[in-house]
PDB file of C-alpha atoms in Angstrom:
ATOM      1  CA  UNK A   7      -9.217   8.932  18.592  1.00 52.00           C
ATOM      2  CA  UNK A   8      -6.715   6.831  20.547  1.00 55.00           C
ATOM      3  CA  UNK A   9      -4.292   9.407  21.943  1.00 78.00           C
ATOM      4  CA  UNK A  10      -0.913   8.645  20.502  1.00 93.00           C
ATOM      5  CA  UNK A  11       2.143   8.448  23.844  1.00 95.00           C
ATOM      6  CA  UNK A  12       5.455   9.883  23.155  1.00 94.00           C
ATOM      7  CA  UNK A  13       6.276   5.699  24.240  1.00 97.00           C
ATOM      8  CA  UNK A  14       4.491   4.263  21.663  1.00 97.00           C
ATOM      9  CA  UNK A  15       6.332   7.117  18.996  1.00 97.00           C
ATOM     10  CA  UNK A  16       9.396   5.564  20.972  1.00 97.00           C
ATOM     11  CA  UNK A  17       8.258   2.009  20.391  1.00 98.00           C
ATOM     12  CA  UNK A  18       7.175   2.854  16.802  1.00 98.00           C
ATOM     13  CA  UNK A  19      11.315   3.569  16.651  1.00 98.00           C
ATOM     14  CA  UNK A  20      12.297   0.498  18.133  1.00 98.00           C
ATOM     15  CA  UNK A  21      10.538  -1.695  15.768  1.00 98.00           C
ATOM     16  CA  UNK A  22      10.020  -0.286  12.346  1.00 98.00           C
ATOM     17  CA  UNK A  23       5.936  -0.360  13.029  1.00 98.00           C
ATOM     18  CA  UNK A  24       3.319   0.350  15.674  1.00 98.00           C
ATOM     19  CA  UNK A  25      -0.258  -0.682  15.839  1.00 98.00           C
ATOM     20  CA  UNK A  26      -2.834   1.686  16.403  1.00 98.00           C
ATOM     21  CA  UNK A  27      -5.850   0.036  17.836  1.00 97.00           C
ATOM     22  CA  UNK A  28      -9.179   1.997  16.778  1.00 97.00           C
ATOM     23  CA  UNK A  29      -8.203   4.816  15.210  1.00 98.00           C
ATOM     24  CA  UNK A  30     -10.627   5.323  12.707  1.00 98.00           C
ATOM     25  CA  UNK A  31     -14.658   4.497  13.681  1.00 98.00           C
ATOM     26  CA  UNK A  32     -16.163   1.703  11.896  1.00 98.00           C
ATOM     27  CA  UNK A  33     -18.561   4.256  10.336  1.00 98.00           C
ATOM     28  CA  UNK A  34     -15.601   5.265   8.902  1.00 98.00           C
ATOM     29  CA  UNK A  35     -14.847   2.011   8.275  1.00 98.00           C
ATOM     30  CA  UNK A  36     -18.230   1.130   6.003  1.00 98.00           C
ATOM     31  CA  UNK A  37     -18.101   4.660   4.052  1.00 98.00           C
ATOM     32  CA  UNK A  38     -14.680   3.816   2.827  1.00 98.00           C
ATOM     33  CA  UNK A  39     -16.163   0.153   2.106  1.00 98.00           C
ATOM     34  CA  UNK A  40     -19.124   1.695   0.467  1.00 98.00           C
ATOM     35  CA  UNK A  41     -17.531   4.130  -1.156  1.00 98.00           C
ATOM     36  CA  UNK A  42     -15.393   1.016  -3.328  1.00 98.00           C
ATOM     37  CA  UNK A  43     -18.605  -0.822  -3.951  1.00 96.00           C
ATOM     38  CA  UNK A  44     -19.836   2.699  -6.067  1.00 96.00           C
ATOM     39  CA  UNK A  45     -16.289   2.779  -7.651  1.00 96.00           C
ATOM     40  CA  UNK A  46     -16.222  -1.053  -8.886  1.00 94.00           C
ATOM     41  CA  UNK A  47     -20.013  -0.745  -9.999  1.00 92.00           C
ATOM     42  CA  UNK A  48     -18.987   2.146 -12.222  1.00 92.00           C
ATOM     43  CA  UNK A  49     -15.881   0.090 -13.513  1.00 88.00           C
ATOM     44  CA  UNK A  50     -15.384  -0.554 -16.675  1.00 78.00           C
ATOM     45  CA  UNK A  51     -12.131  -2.405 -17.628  1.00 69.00           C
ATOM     46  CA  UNK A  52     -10.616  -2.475 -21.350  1.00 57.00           C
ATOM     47  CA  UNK A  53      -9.554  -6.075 -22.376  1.00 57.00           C
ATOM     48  CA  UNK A  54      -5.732  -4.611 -23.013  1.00 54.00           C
ATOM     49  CA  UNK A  55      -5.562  -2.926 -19.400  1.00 52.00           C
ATOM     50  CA  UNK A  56      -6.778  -6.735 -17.712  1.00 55.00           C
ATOM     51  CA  UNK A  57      -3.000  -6.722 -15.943  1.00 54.00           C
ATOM     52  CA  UNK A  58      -3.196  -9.345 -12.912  1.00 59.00           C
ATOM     53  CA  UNK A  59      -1.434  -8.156 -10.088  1.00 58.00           C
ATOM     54  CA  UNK A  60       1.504 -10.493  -8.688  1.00 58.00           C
ATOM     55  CA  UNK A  61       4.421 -10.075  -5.812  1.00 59.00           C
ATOM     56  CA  UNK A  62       6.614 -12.714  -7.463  1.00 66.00           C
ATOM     57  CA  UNK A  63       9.803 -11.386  -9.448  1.00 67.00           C
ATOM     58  CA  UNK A  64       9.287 -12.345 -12.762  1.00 60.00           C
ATOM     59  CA  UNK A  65       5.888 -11.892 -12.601  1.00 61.00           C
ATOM     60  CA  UNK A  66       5.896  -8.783 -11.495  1.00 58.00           C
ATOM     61  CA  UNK A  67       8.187  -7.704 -14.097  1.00 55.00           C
ATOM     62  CA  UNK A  68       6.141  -9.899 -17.084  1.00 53.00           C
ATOM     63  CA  UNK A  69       2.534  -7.931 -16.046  1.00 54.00           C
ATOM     64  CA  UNK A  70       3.714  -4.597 -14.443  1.00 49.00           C
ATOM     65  CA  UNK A  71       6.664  -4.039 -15.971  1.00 43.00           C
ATOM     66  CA  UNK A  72       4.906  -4.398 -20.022  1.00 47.00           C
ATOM     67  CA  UNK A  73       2.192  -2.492 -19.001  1.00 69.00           C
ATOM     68  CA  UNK A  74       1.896   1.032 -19.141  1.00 77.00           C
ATOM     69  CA  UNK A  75      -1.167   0.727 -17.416  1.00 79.00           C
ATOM     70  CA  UNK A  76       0.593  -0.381 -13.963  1.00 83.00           C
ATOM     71  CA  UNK A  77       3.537   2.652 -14.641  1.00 86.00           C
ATOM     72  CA  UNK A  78       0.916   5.365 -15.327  1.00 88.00           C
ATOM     73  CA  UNK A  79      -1.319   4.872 -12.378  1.00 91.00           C
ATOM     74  CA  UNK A  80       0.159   7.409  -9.586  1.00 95.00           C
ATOM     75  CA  UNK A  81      -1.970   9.712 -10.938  1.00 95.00           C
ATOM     76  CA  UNK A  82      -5.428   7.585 -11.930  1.00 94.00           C
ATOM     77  CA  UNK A  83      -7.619   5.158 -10.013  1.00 93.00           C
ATOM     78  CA  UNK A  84      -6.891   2.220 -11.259  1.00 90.00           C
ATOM     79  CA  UNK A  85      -7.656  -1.561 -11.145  1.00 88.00           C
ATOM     80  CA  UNK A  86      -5.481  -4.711 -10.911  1.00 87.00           C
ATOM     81  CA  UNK A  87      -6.999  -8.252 -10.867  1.00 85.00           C
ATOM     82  CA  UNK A  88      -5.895 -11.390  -8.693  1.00 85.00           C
ATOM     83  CA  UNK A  89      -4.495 -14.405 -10.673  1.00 80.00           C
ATOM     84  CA  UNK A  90      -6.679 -16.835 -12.420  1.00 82.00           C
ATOM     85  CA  UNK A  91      -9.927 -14.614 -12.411  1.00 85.00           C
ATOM     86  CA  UNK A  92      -9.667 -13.739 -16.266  1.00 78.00           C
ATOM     87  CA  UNK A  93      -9.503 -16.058 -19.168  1.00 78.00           C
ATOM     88  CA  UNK A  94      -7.605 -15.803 -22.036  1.00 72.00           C
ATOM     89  CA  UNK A  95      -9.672 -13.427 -23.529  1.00 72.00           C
ATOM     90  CA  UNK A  96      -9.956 -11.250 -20.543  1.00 72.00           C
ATOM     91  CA  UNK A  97     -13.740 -12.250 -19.468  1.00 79.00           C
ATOM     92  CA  UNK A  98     -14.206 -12.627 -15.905  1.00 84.00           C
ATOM     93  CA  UNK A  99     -14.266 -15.963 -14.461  1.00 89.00           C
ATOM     94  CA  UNK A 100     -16.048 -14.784 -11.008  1.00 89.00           C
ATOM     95  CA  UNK A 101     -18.333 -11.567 -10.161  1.00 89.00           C
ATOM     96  CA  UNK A 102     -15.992  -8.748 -11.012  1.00 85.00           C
ATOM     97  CA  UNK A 103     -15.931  -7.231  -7.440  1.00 88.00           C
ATOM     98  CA  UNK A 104     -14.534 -10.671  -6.043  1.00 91.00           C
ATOM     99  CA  UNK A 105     -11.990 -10.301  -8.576  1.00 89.00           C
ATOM    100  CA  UNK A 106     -10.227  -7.271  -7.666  1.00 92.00           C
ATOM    101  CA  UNK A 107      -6.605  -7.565  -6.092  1.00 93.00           C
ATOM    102  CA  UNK A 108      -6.518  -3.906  -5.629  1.00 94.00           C
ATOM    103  CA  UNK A 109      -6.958   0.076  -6.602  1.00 95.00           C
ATOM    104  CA  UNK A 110      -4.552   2.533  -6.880  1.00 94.00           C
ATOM    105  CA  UNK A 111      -2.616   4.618  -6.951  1.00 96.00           C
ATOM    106  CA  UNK A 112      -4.878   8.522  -6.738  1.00 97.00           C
ATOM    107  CA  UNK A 113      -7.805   7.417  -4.297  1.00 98.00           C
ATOM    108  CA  UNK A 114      -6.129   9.961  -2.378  1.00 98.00           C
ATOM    109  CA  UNK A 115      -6.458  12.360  -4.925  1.00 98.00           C
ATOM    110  CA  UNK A 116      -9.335  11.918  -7.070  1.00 97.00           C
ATOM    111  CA  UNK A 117     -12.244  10.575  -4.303  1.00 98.00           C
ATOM    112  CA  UNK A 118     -13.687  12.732  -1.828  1.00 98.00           C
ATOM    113  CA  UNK A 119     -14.277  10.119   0.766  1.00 98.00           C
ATOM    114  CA  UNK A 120     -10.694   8.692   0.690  1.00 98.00           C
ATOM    115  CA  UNK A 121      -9.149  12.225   0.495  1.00 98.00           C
ATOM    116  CA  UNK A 122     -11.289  13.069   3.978  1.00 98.00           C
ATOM    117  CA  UNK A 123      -9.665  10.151   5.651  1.00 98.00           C
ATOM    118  CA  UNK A 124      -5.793  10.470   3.993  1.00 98.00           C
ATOM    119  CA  UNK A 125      -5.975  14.255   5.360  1.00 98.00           C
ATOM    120  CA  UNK A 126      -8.304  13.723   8.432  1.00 98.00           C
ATOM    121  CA  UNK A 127      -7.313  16.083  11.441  1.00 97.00           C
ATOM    122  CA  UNK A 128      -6.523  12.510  13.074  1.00 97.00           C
ATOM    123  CA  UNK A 129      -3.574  11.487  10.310  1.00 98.00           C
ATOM    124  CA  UNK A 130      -2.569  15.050  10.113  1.00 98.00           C
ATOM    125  CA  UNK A 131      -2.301  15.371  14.044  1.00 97.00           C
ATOM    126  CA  UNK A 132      -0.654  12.171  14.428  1.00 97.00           C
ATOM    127  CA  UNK A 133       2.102  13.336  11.434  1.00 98.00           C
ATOM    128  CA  UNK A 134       3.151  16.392  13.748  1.00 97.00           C
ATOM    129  CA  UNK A 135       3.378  13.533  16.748  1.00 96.00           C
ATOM    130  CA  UNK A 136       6.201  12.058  14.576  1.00 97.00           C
ATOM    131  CA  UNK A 137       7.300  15.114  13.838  1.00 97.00           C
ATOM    132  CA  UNK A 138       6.823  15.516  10.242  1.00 98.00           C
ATOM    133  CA  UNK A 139       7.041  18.748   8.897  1.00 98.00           C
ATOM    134  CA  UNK A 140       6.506  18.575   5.100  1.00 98.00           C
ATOM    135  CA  UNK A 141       4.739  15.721   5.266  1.00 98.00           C
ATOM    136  CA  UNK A 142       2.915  15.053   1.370  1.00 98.00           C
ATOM    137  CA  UNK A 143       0.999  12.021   0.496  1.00 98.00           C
ATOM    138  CA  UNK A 144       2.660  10.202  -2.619  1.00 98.00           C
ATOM    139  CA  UNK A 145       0.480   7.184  -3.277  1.00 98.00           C
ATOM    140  CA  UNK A 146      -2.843   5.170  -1.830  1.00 98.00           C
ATOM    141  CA  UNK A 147      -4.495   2.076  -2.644  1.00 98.00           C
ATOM    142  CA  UNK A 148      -7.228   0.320  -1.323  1.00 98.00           C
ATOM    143  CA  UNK A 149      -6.235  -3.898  -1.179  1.00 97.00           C
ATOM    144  CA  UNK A 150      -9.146  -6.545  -1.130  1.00 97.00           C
ATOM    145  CA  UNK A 151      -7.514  -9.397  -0.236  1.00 96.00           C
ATOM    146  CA  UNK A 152     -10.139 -11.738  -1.588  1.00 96.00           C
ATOM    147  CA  UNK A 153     -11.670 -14.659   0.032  1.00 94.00           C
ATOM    148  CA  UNK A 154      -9.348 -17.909  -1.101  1.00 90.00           C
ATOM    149  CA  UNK A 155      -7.352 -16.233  -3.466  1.00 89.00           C
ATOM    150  CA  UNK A 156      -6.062 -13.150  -1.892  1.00 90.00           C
ATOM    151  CA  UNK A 157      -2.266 -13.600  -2.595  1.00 90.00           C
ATOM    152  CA  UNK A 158       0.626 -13.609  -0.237  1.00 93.00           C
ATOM    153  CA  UNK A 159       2.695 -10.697  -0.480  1.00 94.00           C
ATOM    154  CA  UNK A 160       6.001 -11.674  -0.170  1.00 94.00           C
ATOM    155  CA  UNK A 161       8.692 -10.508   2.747  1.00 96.00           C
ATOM    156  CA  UNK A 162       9.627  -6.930   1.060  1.00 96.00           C
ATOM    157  CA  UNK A 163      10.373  -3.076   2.002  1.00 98.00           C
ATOM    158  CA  UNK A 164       8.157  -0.510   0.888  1.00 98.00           C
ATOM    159  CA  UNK A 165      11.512   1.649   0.123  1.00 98.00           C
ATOM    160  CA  UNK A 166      12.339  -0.752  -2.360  1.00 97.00           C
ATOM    161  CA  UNK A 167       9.052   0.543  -4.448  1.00 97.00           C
ATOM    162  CA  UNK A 168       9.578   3.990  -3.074  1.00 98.00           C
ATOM    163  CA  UNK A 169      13.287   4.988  -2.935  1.00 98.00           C
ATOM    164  CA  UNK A 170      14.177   8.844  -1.361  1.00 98.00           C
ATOM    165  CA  UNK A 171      17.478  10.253  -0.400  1.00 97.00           C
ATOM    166  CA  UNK A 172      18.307  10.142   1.891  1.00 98.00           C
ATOM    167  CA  UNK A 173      16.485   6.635   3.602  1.00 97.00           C
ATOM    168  CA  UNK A 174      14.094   6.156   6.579  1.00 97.00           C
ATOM    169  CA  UNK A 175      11.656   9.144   4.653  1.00 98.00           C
ATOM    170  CA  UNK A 176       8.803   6.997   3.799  1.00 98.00           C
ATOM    171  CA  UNK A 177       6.216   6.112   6.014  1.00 98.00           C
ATOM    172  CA  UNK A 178       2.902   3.998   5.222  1.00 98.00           C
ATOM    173  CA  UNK A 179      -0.300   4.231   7.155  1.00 98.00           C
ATOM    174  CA  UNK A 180      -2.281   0.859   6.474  1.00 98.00           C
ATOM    175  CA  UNK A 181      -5.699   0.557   7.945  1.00 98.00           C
ATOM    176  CA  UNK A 182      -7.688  -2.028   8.205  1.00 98.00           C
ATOM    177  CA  UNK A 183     -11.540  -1.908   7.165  1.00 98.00           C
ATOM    178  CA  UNK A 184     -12.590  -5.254   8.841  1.00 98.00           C
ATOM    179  CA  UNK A 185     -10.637  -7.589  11.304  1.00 98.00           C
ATOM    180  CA  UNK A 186      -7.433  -8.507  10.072  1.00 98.00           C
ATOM    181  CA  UNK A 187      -6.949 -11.803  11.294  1.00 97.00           C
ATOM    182  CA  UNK A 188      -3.777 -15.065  11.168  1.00 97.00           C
ATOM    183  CA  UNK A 189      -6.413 -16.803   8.690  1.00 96.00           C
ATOM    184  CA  UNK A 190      -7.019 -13.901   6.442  1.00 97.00           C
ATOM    185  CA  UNK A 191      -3.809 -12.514   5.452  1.00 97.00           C
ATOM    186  CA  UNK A 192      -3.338  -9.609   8.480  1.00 98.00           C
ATOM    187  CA  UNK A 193       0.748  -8.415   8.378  1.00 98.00           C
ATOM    188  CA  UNK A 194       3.862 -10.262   9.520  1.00 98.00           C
ATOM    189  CA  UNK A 195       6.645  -8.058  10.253  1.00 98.00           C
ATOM    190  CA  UNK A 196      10.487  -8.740  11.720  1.00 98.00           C
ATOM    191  CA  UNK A 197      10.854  -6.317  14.491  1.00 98.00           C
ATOM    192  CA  UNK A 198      13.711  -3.866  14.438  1.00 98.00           C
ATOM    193  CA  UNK A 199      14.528  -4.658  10.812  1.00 98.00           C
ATOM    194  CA  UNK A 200      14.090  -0.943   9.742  1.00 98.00           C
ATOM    195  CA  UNK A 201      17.416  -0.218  10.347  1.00 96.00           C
ATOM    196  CA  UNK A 202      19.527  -2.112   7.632  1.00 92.00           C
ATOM    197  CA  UNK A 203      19.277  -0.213   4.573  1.00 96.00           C
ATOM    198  CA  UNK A 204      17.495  -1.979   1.663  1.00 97.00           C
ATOM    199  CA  UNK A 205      19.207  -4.330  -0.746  1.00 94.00           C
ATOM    200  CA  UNK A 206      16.743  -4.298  -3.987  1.00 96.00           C
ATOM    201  CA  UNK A 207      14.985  -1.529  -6.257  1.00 97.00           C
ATOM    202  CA  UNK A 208      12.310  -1.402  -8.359  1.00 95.00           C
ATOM    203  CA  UNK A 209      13.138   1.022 -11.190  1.00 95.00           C
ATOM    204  CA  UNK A 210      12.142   2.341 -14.421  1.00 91.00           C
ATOM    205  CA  UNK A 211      14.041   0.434 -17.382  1.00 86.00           C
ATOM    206  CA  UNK A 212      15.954   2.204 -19.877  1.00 81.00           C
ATOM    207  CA  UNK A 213      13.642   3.170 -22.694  1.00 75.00           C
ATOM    208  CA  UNK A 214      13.326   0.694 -25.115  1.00 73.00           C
ATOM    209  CA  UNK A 215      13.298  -2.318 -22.784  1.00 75.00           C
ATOM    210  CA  UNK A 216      11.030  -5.320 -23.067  1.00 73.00           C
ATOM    211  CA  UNK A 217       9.980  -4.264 -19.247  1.00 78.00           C
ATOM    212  CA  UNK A 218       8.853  -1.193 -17.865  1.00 84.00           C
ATOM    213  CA  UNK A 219      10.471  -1.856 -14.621  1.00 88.00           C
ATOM    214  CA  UNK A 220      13.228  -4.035 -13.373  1.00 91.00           C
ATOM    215  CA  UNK A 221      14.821  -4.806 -10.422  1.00 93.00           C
ATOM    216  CA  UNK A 222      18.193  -3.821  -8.943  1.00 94.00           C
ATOM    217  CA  UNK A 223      19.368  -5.763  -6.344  1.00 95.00           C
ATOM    218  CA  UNK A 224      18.660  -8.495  -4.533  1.00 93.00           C
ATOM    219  CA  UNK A 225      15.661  -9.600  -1.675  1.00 89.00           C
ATOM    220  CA  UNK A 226      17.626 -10.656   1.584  1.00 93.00           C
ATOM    221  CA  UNK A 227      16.905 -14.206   2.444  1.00 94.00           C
ATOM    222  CA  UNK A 228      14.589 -13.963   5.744  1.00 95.00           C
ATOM    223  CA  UNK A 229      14.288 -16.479   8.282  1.00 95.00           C
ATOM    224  CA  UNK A 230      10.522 -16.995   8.685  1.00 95.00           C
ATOM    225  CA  UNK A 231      10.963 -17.726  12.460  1.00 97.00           C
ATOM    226  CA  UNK A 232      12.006 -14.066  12.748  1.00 98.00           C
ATOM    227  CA  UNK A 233       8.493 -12.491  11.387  1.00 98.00           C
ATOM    228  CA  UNK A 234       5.671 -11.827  14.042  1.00 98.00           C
ATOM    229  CA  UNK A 235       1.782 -11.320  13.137  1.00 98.00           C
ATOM    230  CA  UNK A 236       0.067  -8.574  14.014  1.00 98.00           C
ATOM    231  CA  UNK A 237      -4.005  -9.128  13.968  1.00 98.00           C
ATOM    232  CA  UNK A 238      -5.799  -5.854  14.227  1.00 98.00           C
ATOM    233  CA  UNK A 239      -9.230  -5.222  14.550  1.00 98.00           C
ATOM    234  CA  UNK A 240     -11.521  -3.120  12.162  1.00 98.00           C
ATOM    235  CA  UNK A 241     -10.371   0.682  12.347  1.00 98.00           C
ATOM    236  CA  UNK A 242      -6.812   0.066  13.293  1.00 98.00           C
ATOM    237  CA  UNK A 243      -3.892   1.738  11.861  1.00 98.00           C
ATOM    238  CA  UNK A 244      -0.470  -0.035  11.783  1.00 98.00           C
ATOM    239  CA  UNK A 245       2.038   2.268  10.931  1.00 98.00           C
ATOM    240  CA  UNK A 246       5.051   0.477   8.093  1.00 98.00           C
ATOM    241  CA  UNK A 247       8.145   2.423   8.250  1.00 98.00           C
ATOM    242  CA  UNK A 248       9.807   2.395   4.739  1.00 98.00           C
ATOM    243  CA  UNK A 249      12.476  -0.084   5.502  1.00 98.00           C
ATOM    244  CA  UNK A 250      10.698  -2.362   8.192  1.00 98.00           C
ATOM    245  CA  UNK A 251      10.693  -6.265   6.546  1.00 98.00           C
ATOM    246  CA  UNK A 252       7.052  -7.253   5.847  1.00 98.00           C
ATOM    247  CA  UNK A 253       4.567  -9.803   4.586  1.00 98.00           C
ATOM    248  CA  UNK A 254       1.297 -11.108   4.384  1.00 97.00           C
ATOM    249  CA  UNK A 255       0.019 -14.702   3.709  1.00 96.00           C
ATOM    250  CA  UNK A 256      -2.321 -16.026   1.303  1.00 94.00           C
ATOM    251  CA  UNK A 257      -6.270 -15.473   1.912  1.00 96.00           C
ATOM    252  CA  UNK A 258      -7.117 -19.059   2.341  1.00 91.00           C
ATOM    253  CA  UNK A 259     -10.568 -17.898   4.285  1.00 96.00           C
ATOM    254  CA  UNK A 260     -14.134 -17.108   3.844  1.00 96.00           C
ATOM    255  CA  UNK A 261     -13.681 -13.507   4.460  1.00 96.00           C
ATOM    256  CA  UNK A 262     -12.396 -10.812   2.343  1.00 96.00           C
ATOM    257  CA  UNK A 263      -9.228  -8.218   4.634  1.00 97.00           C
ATOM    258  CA  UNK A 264     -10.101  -4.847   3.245  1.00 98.00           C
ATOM    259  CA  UNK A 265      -7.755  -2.365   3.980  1.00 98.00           C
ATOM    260  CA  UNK A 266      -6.889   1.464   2.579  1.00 98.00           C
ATOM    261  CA  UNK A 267      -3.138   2.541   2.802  1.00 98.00           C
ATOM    262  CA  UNK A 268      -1.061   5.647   1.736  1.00 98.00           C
ATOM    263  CA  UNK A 269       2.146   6.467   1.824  1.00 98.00           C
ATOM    264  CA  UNK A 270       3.977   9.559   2.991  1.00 98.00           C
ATOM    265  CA  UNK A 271       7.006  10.776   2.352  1.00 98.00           C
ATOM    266  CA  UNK A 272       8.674  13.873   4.454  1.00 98.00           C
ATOM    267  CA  UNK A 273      10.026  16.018   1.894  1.00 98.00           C
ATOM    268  CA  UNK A 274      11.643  18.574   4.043  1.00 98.00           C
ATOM    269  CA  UNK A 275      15.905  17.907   2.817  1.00 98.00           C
ATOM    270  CA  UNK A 276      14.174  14.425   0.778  1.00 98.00           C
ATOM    271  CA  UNK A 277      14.967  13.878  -3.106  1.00 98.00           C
ATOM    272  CA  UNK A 278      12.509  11.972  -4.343  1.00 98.00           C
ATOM    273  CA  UNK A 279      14.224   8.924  -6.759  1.00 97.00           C
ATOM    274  CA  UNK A 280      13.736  10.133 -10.427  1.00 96.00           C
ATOM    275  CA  UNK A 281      13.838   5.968 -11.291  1.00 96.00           C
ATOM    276  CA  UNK A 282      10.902   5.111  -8.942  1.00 97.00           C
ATOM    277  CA  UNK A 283       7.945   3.767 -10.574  1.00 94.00           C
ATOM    278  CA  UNK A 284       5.560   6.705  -9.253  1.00 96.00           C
ATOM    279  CA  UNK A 285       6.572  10.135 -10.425  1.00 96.00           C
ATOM    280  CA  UNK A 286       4.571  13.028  -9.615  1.00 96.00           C
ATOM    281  CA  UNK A 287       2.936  14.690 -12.550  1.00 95.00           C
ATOM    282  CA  UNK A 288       1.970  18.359 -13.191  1.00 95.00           C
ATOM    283  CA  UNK A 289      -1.623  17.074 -12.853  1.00 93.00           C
ATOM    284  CA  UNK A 290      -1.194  15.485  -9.513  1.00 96.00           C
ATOM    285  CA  UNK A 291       1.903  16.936  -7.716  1.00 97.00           C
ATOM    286  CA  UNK A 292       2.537  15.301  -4.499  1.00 98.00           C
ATOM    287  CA  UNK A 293       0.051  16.798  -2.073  1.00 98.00           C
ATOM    288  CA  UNK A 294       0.721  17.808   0.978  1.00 98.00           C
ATOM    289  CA  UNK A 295      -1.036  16.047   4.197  1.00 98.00           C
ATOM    290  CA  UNK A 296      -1.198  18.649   6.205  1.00 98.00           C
ATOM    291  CA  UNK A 297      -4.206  21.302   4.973  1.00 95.00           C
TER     292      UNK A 297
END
């Protein structure tokens, strides 16, 4: 594995994120790849939970937020679809595996190749580089980014999703399965933009709401002149802090931009926000990553 500097940790400071060039092997790689292929084969999707997956506000609200499905995932393996791949009556319009916008949220959990890389001695040694000391894994999901109709993700903070207390606990590890490239959808980020707070939430509704989730808050108007990309090759890990501003553009290539990320939170002095989305359950407490 690449040896991680105390400069890069430095770096990784500075800017809210730090790239990681091959970190994992691509054998690696394929057996996580692989490893999907078995999981989609053996999928079998009931017409009600057929919730596309969308970044947009109301959207999100409209197919997350009434659906059960989306809130009840952090401790399942679950699918969500890309737009337009379903008809009305929830048939597929293309080959089920090109439909997929991703799985989550329990890969981490529930699948014994995914839980060998989330807890690999190279995550676990790179977590004490940071200097993490209760370091436990609170979500993963594997993102397909789909040949021509892999969706932008709009400019957001993963703290918004996942809100601690105090800040700056949350820390994503996003790998990248094949080449993440400008022309299939690898990250943007704004350097340095870690350090602002957050302005919006994602949070459970009051019961009794038409949503299951709503949002508190507002997004902060970014100038897109301000975002840089950052291509990686097949096996690198960039590293999202939880407030670092981020994106990714629409798919508009022939080639799919597989990744697998987690996120973990250091719970040493952390509260974890009872009105986040993901709540740990007595079947899947958040594990720790170090083992």
């Amino acid at each position: 594995m690449a040896f991680v500097t105390q400069h890069q940790i430095q770096k990784f400071r500075e800017d809210g994120f730090l790239v990681l060039e091959h970190f994992f092997t691509a054998e690696e790689c394929d057996s996580m790849r692989n490893q999907i292929q078995r999981i989609i084969a053996e999928m079998e999707v009931p017409p009600h939970c057929r919730t596309e997956f969308s970044t947009k506000e109301e959207e999100q609200l409209q197919t997350q937020g009434s659906s059960d499905y989306f809130l009840t995932s952090g401790d399942k393996i679950r699918f969500f679809f890309e737009k337009g791949v379903l008809d009305e009556r929830g048939n597929f319009l293309i080959p089920k595996e090109k439909s997929i916008s991703k799985i989550g949220h329990a890969l981490h959990a529930y699948d014994p190749v995914f839980k060998q890389i989330t807890h690999s001695s190279k995550v676990q040694e790179l977590g004490r580089k940071l200097g993490l000391e209760r370091p436990v894994v609170v979500q993963s999901m594997y993102i397909f980014k789909q040949p021509g109709i892999g969706g932008e993700v709009t400019p957001h903070q993963d703290a918004t999703f996942l809100h601690t207390e105090p800040l700056g606990r949350i820390l994503g590890f996003w790998i990248a399965l094949e080449d993440a490239t400008q022309e299939n959808g690898c990250l943007w980020f704004i350097p340095g933009s870690h350090t602002s707070g957050i302005t919006r939430r994602m949070v459970r509704a009051a019961s009794g709401a038409s949503t299951c989730v709503e949002f508190v808050g507002s997004e902060r108007d970014y100038d897109d002149s301000q975002f840089i990309p950052l291509p990686i090759s097949k096996g690198g890990l960039i590293l999202i802090h939880g407030e670092v501003v981020h994106k990714s553009e629409l798919n508009s290539s022939e080639s799919s931009r597989h990744v697998f990320t987690f996120h973990v939170m250091e719970a040493k002095d952390t509260s974890w926000s009872k009105e986040n989305w993901l709540q740990p359950t007595p079947e899947l407490p958040f594990p720790s990553l170090y083992t």
